[in-house]
């Protein structure tokens, strides 16, 4: 409360370090686990393909609600973390997990109420056609299992996925994630994957209003391509707002038509709700509900356990029956009582704290204000998304992506104590997907800070 962390060195020359008395580990700059030591050790003893945010990385020591706190006690508004859905370290989630951990944590081969109670609650949020739940430990596992189900149901193996889609880190998921296999280090498209164009009505191959049918027609083309090779389609997978593609909302009618083509060809329709599910889109609990469709399989991850490793797959009776072909599905941790107690509490909190409504109101509020800023700051060319899942695209007047400027904005926003992430094919989209307890004051501060940063960039 008396000085900035950046003045640490100056004060150290004139005043003894009070932490010699208090001995709070994380405040001790000279302790073994200083930020520079952690960074060096990460480079030395952890996998080299781990990435780290920001030119000057943050050492985060605590989370609380919509805030992350660094080792200097600086508090940041977190607009990146859609995993801490109901808020970082929400006390009720912590309590539910620790209480159950003190009672029982075992696998699904014994009868126990937690898994059934939780599956019942989860099913209540879904359309009546989806009646069966399988539990796993991550979004990747959920999509991996969804593909196994689609393959078991159809006895085919070809998958259709969206350009710039990302569905997880397993081999099977990478094989359908063009974001990865066409990105740095990727080995290109595998033979059993068809990629259809990203249905981006702002920058994609069809622009403007009513592009749904045009984009969906490529799904039919992909199916025909599979057929000409003498094979059939197992499944089609899409997010209802394409996150890694740069927060791309699917055009109206797209999913409905795509599903029709896929089902006519005997395939299974999978919607990946790992990023957008659980009320984040505001108008609905699930993103696919924006499109008036019912998938055969819905996959869930990230927010489902508020940071606890949990994933789930909801599917129809028919898909579940085809998957139950005699081979046991055993998952050591999936569906354990601790995970289920946590998942159930997350659902409770979403309801109790009216977080879906909050996403709707604040999403509208932010979108209106961002749209207003488009006139003032010409580099802000598109504002899109639903609820608290928004994207801001920065381009020059010829629609050339302003990649460096976008990264500069994210780094400047960090100086304003707001954490934001950048994504999209050209890394020119700022994504906004905060914990759902993000409030009106946070929104106002974000708008004010962004305005300051943009003024600075545009010399206003
Ligand atoms: N699907 C989507 C849409 C995702 O964004 C991610 C993770 N970013 C995954 C699946 C994989 O989830 P996880 O990292 O929990 O395995």
Short mmCIF file of C-alpha atoms and ligand atoms in Angstrom, two decimals:
data_model
loop_
_atom_site.label_atom_id
_atom_site.label_comp_id
_atom_site.label_asym_id
_atom_site.label_seq_id
_atom_site.Cartn_x
_atom_site.Cartn_y
_atom_site.Cartn_z
CA UNK A 1 0.00 0.00 0.00
CA UNK A 2 2.93 2.40 0.13
CA UNK A 3 4.94 1.85 -3.03
CA UNK A 4 4.97 0.26 -6.45
CA UNK A 5 6.61 -3.13 -6.92
CA UNK A 6 8.77 -1.54 -9.62
CA UNK A 7 10.44 0.55 -6.87
CA UNK A 8 11.52 -2.54 -4.98
CA UNK A 9 15.18 -2.09 -5.87
CA UNK A 10 15.27 1.57 -4.79
CA UNK A 11 13.63 0.89 -1.44
CA UNK A 12 15.86 -2.06 -0.79
CA UNK A 13 18.87 0.24 -0.79
CA UNK A 14 17.43 2.44 1.97
CA UNK A 15 15.16 0.17 3.96
CA UNK A 16 15.45 -3.42 5.20
CA UNK A 17 13.21 -6.01 3.60
CA UNK A 18 10.21 -6.49 5.93
CA UNK A 19 9.86 -10.00 4.63
CA UNK A 20 12.89 -10.96 6.67
CA UNK A 21 10.40 -10.72 9.51
CA UNK A 22 7.24 -12.03 7.87
CA UNK A 23 8.84 -14.73 5.72
CA UNK A 24 6.06 -14.93 3.15
CA UNK A 25 7.61 -17.20 0.54
CA UNK A 26 6.05 -15.71 -2.57
CA UNK A 27 7.08 -12.17 -1.55
CA UNK A 28 10.68 -13.15 -1.17
CA UNK A 29 12.41 -11.98 -4.35
CA UNK A 30 15.59 -13.78 -3.41
CA UNK A 31 13.99 -17.06 -2.54
CA UNK A 32 14.76 -20.16 -4.57
CA UNK A 33 11.48 -19.96 -6.50
CA UNK A 34 11.85 -16.40 -7.73
CA UNK A 35 10.17 -15.59 -11.06
CA UNK A 36 13.48 -15.76 -12.91
CA UNK A 37 14.32 -19.13 -11.35
CA UNK A 38 10.90 -20.55 -12.27
CA UNK A 39 11.31 -19.29 -15.84
CA UNK A 40 14.81 -20.77 -16.14
CA UNK A 41 13.71 -24.10 -14.71
CA UNK A 42 10.67 -24.25 -17.01
CA UNK A 43 13.02 -23.84 -19.95
CA UNK A 44 15.40 -26.45 -18.60
CA UNK A 45 13.24 -29.21 -17.18
CA UNK A 46 9.79 -28.83 -18.77
CA UNK A 47 8.71 -29.55 -22.34
CA UNK A 48 9.91 -26.92 -24.78
CA UNK A 49 6.54 -26.63 -26.50
CA UNK A 50 4.85 -25.08 -23.46
CA UNK A 51 4.08 -21.46 -24.21
CA UNK A 52 3.99 -18.56 -21.82
CA UNK A 53 1.92 -15.38 -22.02
CA UNK A 54 3.38 -11.88 -22.33
CA UNK A 55 6.82 -10.48 -23.15
CA UNK A 56 7.33 -10.05 -19.39
CA UNK A 57 5.67 -13.17 -17.98
CA UNK A 58 3.51 -12.95 -14.89
CA UNK A 59 4.03 -15.03 -11.76
CA UNK A 60 0.52 -15.70 -10.57
CA UNK A 61 0.12 -16.85 -7.00
CA UNK A 62 -3.60 -16.57 -6.29
CA UNK A 63 -6.99 -16.45 -7.97
CA UNK A 64 -10.14 -14.90 -6.59
CA UNK A 65 -13.40 -14.46 -8.49
CA UNK A 66 -12.62 -12.67 -11.75
CA UNK A 67 -9.14 -11.66 -10.55
CA UNK A 68 -5.66 -13.13 -10.66
CA UNK A 69 -3.03 -11.83 -8.26
CA UNK A 70 0.69 -11.84 -8.97
CA UNK A 71 3.68 -12.33 -6.69
CA UNK A 72 3.87 -8.57 -6.07
CA UNK A 73 0.29 -8.48 -4.86
CA UNK A 74 -0.90 -6.83 -8.09
CA UNK A 75 -4.48 -7.69 -9.00
CA UNK A 76 -5.49 -8.30 -12.63
CA UNK A 77 -8.95 -8.61 -14.16
CA UNK A 78 -8.89 -11.93 -15.97
CA UNK A 79 -10.78 -11.84 -19.30
CA UNK A 80 -8.96 -14.91 -20.62
CA UNK A 81 -10.04 -17.67 -18.32
CA UNK A 82 -13.28 -19.34 -19.27
CA UNK A 83 -12.23 -22.32 -17.14
CA UNK A 84 -12.69 -20.55 -13.80
CA UNK A 85 -16.28 -20.21 -14.92
CA UNK A 86 -17.99 -19.29 -11.65
CA UNK A 87 -14.89 -17.48 -10.40
CA UNK A 88 -11.37 -18.46 -9.46
CA UNK A 89 -11.31 -20.61 -6.32
CA UNK A 90 -15.04 -20.12 -5.69
CA UNK A 91 -15.46 -21.00 -1.98
CA UNK A 92 -18.44 -23.32 -2.60
CA UNK A 93 -16.53 -25.27 -5.25
CA UNK A 94 -13.51 -25.55 -2.97
CA UNK A 95 -15.77 -26.74 -0.16
CA UNK A 96 -17.63 -29.27 -2.33
CA UNK A 97 -14.33 -30.72 -3.55
CA UNK A 98 -12.53 -30.79 -0.22
CA UNK A 99 -15.55 -32.20 1.64
CA UNK A 100 -15.96 -35.04 -0.85
CA UNK A 101 -12.21 -35.63 -0.89
CA UNK A 102 -12.40 -36.24 2.85
CA UNK A 103 -15.21 -38.78 2.41
CA UNK A 104 -14.57 -40.89 -0.69
CA UNK A 105 -12.76 -40.76 -4.00
CA UNK A 106 -12.87 -43.91 -6.05
CA UNK A 107 -13.74 -45.16 -9.53
CA UNK A 108 -17.14 -45.90 -11.05
CA UNK A 109 -17.16 -49.66 -10.30
CA UNK A 110 -19.01 -49.16 -7.00
CA UNK A 111 -22.45 -47.72 -6.47
CA UNK A 112 -22.26 -44.17 -5.24
CA UNK A 113 -24.83 -41.37 -5.33
CA UNK A 114 -22.57 -38.56 -6.58
CA UNK A 115 -22.23 -39.68 -10.20
CA UNK A 116 -25.94 -40.32 -10.66
CA UNK A 117 -27.00 -37.14 -8.87
CA UNK A 118 -24.65 -35.09 -11.04
CA UNK A 119 -25.59 -36.81 -14.33
CA UNK A 120 -29.27 -36.13 -13.51
CA UNK A 121 -28.57 -32.42 -13.02
CA UNK A 122 -26.45 -32.17 -16.17
CA UNK A 123 -29.14 -33.85 -18.28
CA UNK A 124 -31.71 -31.30 -17.04
CA UNK A 125 -29.74 -28.60 -18.87
CA UNK A 126 -29.85 -30.50 -22.21
CA UNK A 127 -32.58 -31.22 -24.77
CA UNK A 128 -34.60 -34.40 -24.05
CA UNK A 129 -33.04 -36.22 -27.03
CA UNK A 130 -29.73 -36.33 -25.16
CA UNK A 131 -30.17 -38.93 -22.45
CA UNK A 132 -26.82 -40.55 -21.66
CA UNK A 133 -23.68 -39.12 -20.02
CA UNK A 134 -20.11 -40.40 -19.98
CA UNK A 135 -17.56 -38.69 -17.73
CA UNK A 136 -13.90 -38.11 -18.58
CA UNK A 137 -11.15 -35.74 -17.38
CA UNK A 138 -10.70 -33.11 -20.07
CA UNK A 139 -12.08 -31.56 -23.24
CA UNK A 140 -9.60 -33.56 -25.34
CA UNK A 141 -10.78 -36.81 -23.78
CA UNK A 142 -14.39 -35.79 -24.35
CA UNK A 143 -13.79 -35.18 -28.07
CA UNK A 144 -11.69 -38.33 -28.37
CA UNK A 145 -14.53 -40.39 -26.90
CA UNK A 146 -17.09 -38.58 -29.07
CA UNK A 147 -15.14 -39.65 -32.15
CA UNK A 148 -14.95 -43.23 -30.91
CA UNK A 149 -18.72 -43.14 -30.43
CA UNK A 150 -19.32 -41.72 -33.91
CA UNK A 151 -17.07 -44.42 -35.39
CA UNK A 152 -18.82 -47.17 -33.39
CA UNK A 153 -22.25 -45.90 -34.48
CA UNK A 154 -21.45 -45.54 -38.19
CA UNK A 155 -18.69 -48.15 -38.62
CA UNK A 156 -16.91 -45.42 -40.61
CA UNK A 157 -13.87 -43.32 -39.67
CA UNK A 158 -13.88 -40.14 -41.77
CA UNK A 159 -14.48 -36.93 -39.85
CA UNK A 160 -15.45 -33.50 -41.14
CA UNK A 161 -14.24 -30.49 -39.13
CA UNK A 162 -14.00 -26.73 -39.54
CA UNK A 163 -10.97 -24.83 -40.78
CA UNK A 164 -9.14 -23.24 -37.80
CA UNK A 165 -10.96 -25.56 -35.41
CA UNK A 166 -9.22 -26.87 -32.29
CA UNK A 167 -10.58 -29.87 -30.42
CA UNK A 168 -7.79 -31.06 -28.13
CA UNK A 169 -4.30 -32.41 -27.65
CA UNK A 170 -4.64 -36.17 -28.25
CA UNK A 171 -3.57 -37.63 -31.60
CA UNK A 172 -7.21 -38.15 -32.59
CA UNK A 173 -8.10 -34.56 -31.71
CA UNK A 174 -5.04 -33.09 -33.44
CA UNK A 175 -6.06 -35.03 -36.55
CA UNK A 176 -9.30 -33.02 -36.75
CA UNK A 177 -7.80 -29.68 -35.59
CA UNK A 178 -6.62 -27.70 -38.61
CA UNK A 179 -5.55 -24.94 -36.18
CA UNK A 180 -2.78 -27.38 -35.19
CA UNK A 181 -2.03 -29.62 -38.18
CA UNK A 182 -1.92 -26.63 -40.54
CA UNK A 183 -0.12 -24.48 -37.97
CA UNK A 184 3.52 -24.33 -36.84
CA UNK A 185 5.01 -27.82 -36.58
CA UNK A 186 1.90 -29.44 -38.05
CA UNK A 187 2.10 -32.33 -40.49
CA UNK A 188 -0.89 -31.28 -42.61
CA UNK A 189 -4.30 -32.86 -43.04
CA UNK A 190 -4.58 -36.60 -42.40
CA UNK A 191 -6.28 -38.75 -45.06
CA UNK A 192 -9.41 -39.43 -43.00
CA UNK A 193 -10.16 -35.80 -42.23
CA UNK A 194 -12.13 -33.38 -44.40
CA UNK A 195 -11.83 -29.68 -43.59
CA UNK A 196 -14.60 -27.27 -44.54
CA UNK A 197 -14.11 -23.48 -44.80
CA UNK A 198 -14.36 -21.41 -41.61
CA UNK A 199 -17.84 -19.89 -41.85
CA UNK A 200 -16.60 -16.39 -41.18
CA UNK A 201 -19.11 -13.88 -42.60
CA UNK A 202 -16.72 -11.00 -41.93
CA UNK A 203 -13.52 -12.14 -43.63
CA UNK A 204 -14.22 -15.64 -45.04
CA UNK A 205 -14.97 -16.81 -48.58
CA UNK A 206 -18.62 -15.68 -48.29
CA UNK A 207 -19.22 -12.34 -46.60
CA UNK A 208 -22.17 -10.42 -45.25
CA UNK A 209 -25.71 -11.56 -44.47
CA UNK A 210 -27.21 -14.98 -45.21
CA UNK A 211 -24.01 -16.93 -45.75
CA UNK A 212 -25.21 -20.01 -43.83
CA UNK A 213 -26.29 -22.05 -46.86
CA UNK A 214 -23.20 -21.20 -48.87
CA UNK A 215 -20.89 -22.34 -46.13
CA UNK A 216 -22.99 -25.42 -45.32
CA UNK A 217 -22.83 -26.53 -48.97
CA UNK A 218 -19.12 -27.28 -48.39
CA UNK A 219 -20.12 -29.93 -45.86
CA UNK A 220 -22.03 -31.70 -48.63
CA UNK A 221 -19.00 -31.35 -50.92
CA UNK A 222 -16.82 -32.93 -48.21
CA UNK A 223 -19.27 -35.82 -47.83
CA UNK A 224 -19.22 -36.42 -51.58
CA UNK A 225 -15.42 -36.35 -51.53
CA UNK A 226 -15.43 -39.08 -48.87
CA UNK A 227 -17.91 -41.09 -50.95
CA UNK A 228 -15.81 -40.86 -54.12
CA UNK A 229 -13.04 -42.61 -52.19
CA UNK A 230 -15.42 -45.47 -51.45
CA UNK A 231 -15.91 -44.55 -47.80
CA UNK A 232 -18.65 -43.07 -45.60
CA UNK A 233 -18.74 -40.33 -42.97
CA UNK A 234 -18.40 -41.05 -39.26
CA UNK A 235 -19.05 -37.57 -37.94
CA UNK A 236 -19.05 -33.82 -38.26
CA UNK A 237 -17.68 -31.70 -35.41
CA UNK A 238 -17.97 -27.95 -34.82
CA UNK A 239 -17.98 -25.41 -32.03
CA UNK A 240 -21.02 -23.14 -32.02
CA UNK A 241 -18.70 -20.12 -31.86
CA UNK A 242 -15.30 -21.00 -33.32
CA UNK A 243 -12.90 -19.92 -30.63
CA UNK A 244 -9.42 -20.47 -32.09
CA UNK A 245 -10.74 -19.24 -35.45
CA UNK A 246 -11.08 -15.82 -33.75
CA UNK A 247 -14.47 -15.98 -31.97
CA UNK A 248 -16.42 -16.67 -35.16
CA UNK A 249 -20.19 -17.02 -34.60
CA UNK A 250 -21.69 -19.55 -37.01
CA UNK A 251 -23.95 -17.85 -39.56
CA UNK A 252 -27.63 -18.42 -39.08
CA UNK A 253 -28.88 -21.66 -40.65
CA UNK A 254 -25.36 -23.08 -41.03
CA UNK A 255 -25.54 -25.81 -38.40
CA UNK A 256 -29.08 -26.78 -39.35
CA UNK A 257 -28.17 -27.37 -42.99
CA UNK A 258 -24.81 -28.96 -42.20
CA UNK A 259 -26.52 -31.38 -39.78
CA UNK A 260 -29.06 -32.26 -42.46
CA UNK A 261 -26.33 -33.16 -44.97
CA UNK A 262 -24.41 -35.18 -42.37
CA UNK A 263 -27.47 -37.08 -41.18
CA UNK A 264 -28.62 -37.79 -44.73
CA UNK A 265 -25.24 -39.44 -45.25
CA UNK A 266 -25.60 -41.47 -42.03
CA UNK A 267 -23.07 -39.44 -40.00
CA UNK A 268 -23.14 -38.25 -36.39
CA UNK A 269 -23.33 -34.54 -35.48
CA UNK A 270 -21.01 -33.47 -32.66
CA UNK A 271 -20.98 -30.02 -31.08
CA UNK A 272 -17.91 -29.10 -29.05
CA UNK A 273 -19.13 -26.95 -26.14
CA UNK A 274 -15.79 -27.09 -24.33
CA UNK A 275 -15.33 -23.30 -24.58
CA UNK A 276 -18.80 -21.87 -24.98
CA UNK A 277 -21.05 -24.05 -22.83
CA UNK A 278 -22.61 -23.58 -19.39
CA UNK A 279 -24.46 -20.32 -19.93
CA UNK A 280 -21.59 -18.29 -21.33
CA UNK A 281 -23.47 -17.24 -24.48
CA UNK A 282 -26.13 -15.62 -22.29
CA UNK A 283 -29.25 -16.26 -24.35
CA UNK A 284 -28.99 -20.00 -23.78
CA UNK A 285 -27.24 -22.50 -21.57
CA UNK A 286 -25.61 -24.17 -24.60
CA UNK A 287 -24.12 -22.51 -27.67
CA UNK A 288 -25.82 -24.92 -30.10
CA UNK A 289 -29.20 -23.66 -28.85
CA UNK A 290 -28.45 -20.39 -30.69
CA UNK A 291 -28.94 -22.42 -33.88
CA UNK A 292 -32.08 -24.36 -33.11
CA UNK A 293 -30.44 -27.77 -33.56
CA UNK A 294 -30.02 -30.84 -31.38
CA UNK A 295 -26.64 -32.55 -31.82
CA UNK A 296 -26.23 -36.33 -31.47
CA UNK A 297 -23.26 -35.73 -29.18
CA UNK A 298 -22.28 -32.72 -27.06
CA UNK A 299 -18.79 -32.53 -25.58
CA UNK A 300 -17.95 -30.51 -22.47
CA UNK A 301 -14.78 -29.51 -20.63
CA UNK A 302 -13.04 -26.41 -19.30
CA UNK A 303 -15.81 -24.61 -17.30
CA UNK A 304 -17.55 -27.83 -16.25
CA UNK A 305 -15.28 -28.31 -13.21
CA UNK A 306 -14.23 -24.68 -12.68
CA UNK A 307 -10.58 -25.73 -13.03
CA UNK A 308 -10.90 -29.24 -11.64
CA UNK A 309 -10.02 -31.68 -14.46
CA UNK A 310 -13.40 -32.87 -15.66
CA UNK A 311 -15.02 -33.50 -19.02
CA UNK A 312 -18.30 -35.00 -20.15
CA UNK A 313 -20.04 -36.32 -23.23
CA UNK A 314 -23.82 -36.25 -23.60
CA UNK A 315 -25.31 -38.36 -26.36
CA UNK A 316 -28.51 -39.90 -27.66
CA UNK A 317 -29.75 -43.32 -26.61
CA UNK A 318 -28.93 -44.69 -30.08
CA UNK A 319 -25.32 -43.48 -30.07
CA UNK A 320 -24.80 -44.76 -26.51
CA UNK A 321 -26.25 -48.16 -27.48
CA UNK A 322 -23.92 -48.50 -30.47
CA UNK A 323 -20.92 -47.57 -28.31
CA UNK A 324 -21.82 -50.20 -25.69
CA UNK A 325 -20.75 -53.03 -28.00
CA UNK A 326 -19.35 -55.27 -25.29
CA UNK A 327 -16.03 -53.51 -24.76
CA UNK A 328 -15.95 -52.03 -21.25
CA UNK A 329 -15.49 -48.27 -21.03
CA UNK A 330 -13.29 -47.74 -18.01
CA UNK A 331 -11.82 -44.43 -17.03
CA UNK A 332 -9.83 -44.47 -13.78
CA UNK A 333 -10.66 -40.91 -12.79
CA UNK A 334 -13.64 -40.01 -14.99
CA UNK A 335 -16.82 -39.72 -12.93
CA UNK A 336 -15.13 -40.05 -9.54
CA UNK A 337 -17.18 -38.70 -6.61
CA UNK A 338 -14.94 -35.67 -6.04
CA UNK A 339 -15.21 -34.55 -9.68
CA UNK A 340 -18.97 -35.12 -9.61
CA UNK A 341 -19.45 -33.16 -6.38
CA UNK A 342 -17.50 -30.29 -7.92
CA UNK A 343 -19.40 -30.44 -11.23
CA UNK A 344 -22.74 -30.45 -9.42
CA UNK A 345 -21.74 -27.43 -7.34
CA UNK A 346 -20.69 -25.52 -10.48
CA UNK A 347 -24.20 -26.07 -11.90
CA UNK A 348 -25.71 -24.89 -8.59
CA UNK A 349 -23.65 -21.73 -8.57
CA UNK A 350 -24.51 -20.84 -12.19
CA UNK A 351 -28.17 -20.93 -11.15
CA UNK A 352 -27.84 -19.45 -7.67
CA UNK A 353 -25.72 -16.50 -8.81
CA UNK A 354 -27.66 -16.04 -12.06
CA UNK A 355 -24.46 -16.12 -14.05
CA UNK A 356 -26.11 -16.85 -17.40
CA UNK A 357 -28.21 -13.69 -16.99
CA UNK A 358 -25.06 -11.78 -16.05
CA UNK A 359 -23.38 -13.01 -19.25
CA UNK A 360 -26.36 -11.86 -21.28
CA UNK A 361 -26.54 -8.36 -19.75
CA UNK A 362 -22.83 -7.63 -19.66
CA UNK A 363 -22.29 -9.17 -23.09
CA UNK A 364 -24.91 -6.81 -24.54
CA UNK A 365 -23.45 -3.88 -22.62
CA UNK A 366 -19.89 -4.55 -23.82
CA UNK A 367 -20.99 -5.24 -27.41
CA UNK A 368 -22.96 -1.98 -27.61
CA UNK A 369 -20.04 0.00 -26.26
CA UNK A 370 -17.44 -1.75 -28.45
CA UNK A 371 -19.61 -1.09 -31.49
CA UNK A 372 -19.70 2.57 -30.48
CA UNK A 373 -15.91 2.57 -30.38
CA UNK A 374 -15.73 1.39 -34.01
CA UNK A 375 -16.52 4.95 -35.21
CA UNK A 376 -13.97 6.49 -32.90
CA UNK A 377 -11.14 4.03 -33.63
CA UNK A 378 -11.04 2.92 -37.25
CA UNK A 379 -8.70 -0.04 -36.62
CA UNK A 380 -11.46 -1.80 -34.66
CA UNK A 381 -13.20 -3.36 -37.62
CA UNK A 382 -15.43 -6.08 -36.17
CA UNK A 383 -17.12 -6.78 -32.85
CA UNK A 384 -18.69 -10.23 -32.54
CA UNK A 385 -19.76 -13.06 -30.28
CA UNK A 386 -22.47 -13.74 -27.75
CA UNK A 387 -22.73 -13.09 -24.02
CA UNK A 388 -19.33 -13.21 -22.37
CA UNK A 389 -17.66 -14.82 -25.39
CA UNK A 390 -16.66 -11.87 -27.55
CA UNK A 391 -14.05 -11.01 -30.17
CA UNK A 392 -12.61 -7.70 -31.37
CA UNK A 393 -10.88 -7.79 -34.78
CA UNK A 394 -8.25 -5.18 -35.65
CA UNK A 395 -7.41 -4.39 -39.31
CA UNK A 396 -6.29 -1.51 -41.45
CA UNK A 397 -8.70 0.08 -43.93
CA UNK A 398 -7.90 -2.55 -46.57
CA UNK A 399 -8.75 -5.32 -44.13
CA UNK A 400 -5.10 -6.24 -43.67
CA UNK A 401 -4.78 -7.80 -40.21
CA UNK A 402 -2.99 -5.65 -37.63
CA UNK A 403 -1.23 -8.51 -35.89
CA UNK A 404 1.48 -6.52 -34.12
CA UNK A 405 -0.91 -3.78 -33.05
CA UNK A 406 -3.26 -6.37 -31.56
CA UNK A 407 -0.42 -7.92 -29.58
CA UNK A 408 0.62 -4.39 -28.48
CA UNK A 409 -2.96 -3.73 -27.29
CA UNK A 410 -3.01 -6.95 -25.22
CA UNK A 411 0.36 -6.07 -23.67
CA UNK A 412 -0.77 -2.49 -22.92
CA UNK A 413 -4.01 -3.76 -21.37
CA UNK A 414 -1.83 -5.80 -19.03
CA UNK A 415 -0.27 -2.52 -17.86
CA UNK A 416 -3.84 -1.46 -17.07
CA UNK A 417 -4.13 -4.69 -15.04
CA UNK A 418 -6.41 -6.44 -17.50
CA UNK A 419 -5.42 -9.81 -18.96
CA UNK A 420 -6.62 -10.42 -22.52
CA UNK A 421 -5.73 -13.07 -25.11
CA UNK A 422 -5.15 -12.82 -28.86
CA UNK A 423 -6.16 -15.42 -31.46
CA UNK A 424 -7.54 -16.01 -34.95
CA UNK A 425 -5.77 -17.04 -38.18
CA UNK A 426 -3.84 -13.76 -38.21
CA UNK A 427 -3.60 -13.19 -34.46
CA UNK A 428 -5.53 -9.96 -34.84
CA UNK A 429 -8.52 -10.80 -32.65
CA UNK A 430 -8.72 -9.97 -28.96
CA UNK A 431 -10.82 -12.57 -27.18
CA UNK A 432 -12.97 -11.74 -24.17
CA UNK A 433 -14.14 -14.72 -22.11
CA UNK A 434 -13.82 -13.87 -18.41
CA UNK A 435 -15.09 -15.80 -15.41
CA UNK A 436 -18.84 -15.29 -15.43
CA UNK A 437 -18.79 -13.22 -12.22
CA UNK A 438 -17.15 -10.41 -14.26
CA UNK A 439 -19.17 -7.38 -13.24
CA UNK A 440 -20.35 -3.98 -14.52
CA UNK A 441 -17.45 -2.14 -12.83
CA UNK A 442 -15.01 -4.51 -14.55
CA UNK A 443 -16.77 -3.86 -17.88
CA UNK A 444 -16.57 -0.08 -17.42
CA UNK A 445 -12.92 -0.24 -16.45
CA UNK A 446 -12.16 -2.47 -19.44
CA UNK A 447 -13.91 -0.03 -21.82
CA UNK A 448 -12.12 2.96 -20.32
CA UNK A 449 -8.72 1.24 -20.46
CA UNK A 450 -9.19 0.02 -24.02
CA UNK A 451 -10.18 3.53 -25.07
CA UNK A 452 -6.99 4.91 -23.48
CA UNK A 453 -4.81 2.32 -25.23
CA UNK A 454 -6.48 2.85 -28.62
CA UNK A 455 -6.15 6.64 -28.27
CA UNK A 456 -2.46 6.16 -27.64
CA UNK A 457 -2.09 3.96 -30.74
CA UNK A 458 -4.05 6.32 -32.98
CA UNK A 459 -2.40 9.44 -31.55
CA UNK A 460 -5.68 10.94 -30.46
N1 LIG B 1 -12.20 -28.19 -27.55
C1 LIG B 1 -12.03 -26.87 -27.58
C2 LIG B 1 -12.96 -26.03 -28.37
C3 LIG B 1 -10.98 -26.29 -26.87
O1 LIG B 1 -10.81 -24.97 -26.92
C4 LIG B 1 -10.12 -27.12 -26.11
C5 LIG B 1 -8.98 -26.54 -25.30
N2 LIG B 1 -8.54 -25.30 -25.62
C6 LIG B 1 -10.34 -28.49 -26.11
C7 LIG B 1 -11.40 -28.99 -26.82
C8 LIG B 1 -9.45 -29.42 -25.34
O2 LIG B 1 -9.65 -29.30 -23.99
P1 LIG B 1 -8.52 -29.71 -22.93
O3 LIG B 1 -7.36 -28.80 -23.11
O4 LIG B 1 -9.21 -29.58 -21.61
O5 LIG B 1 -8.16 -31.12 -23.18
#
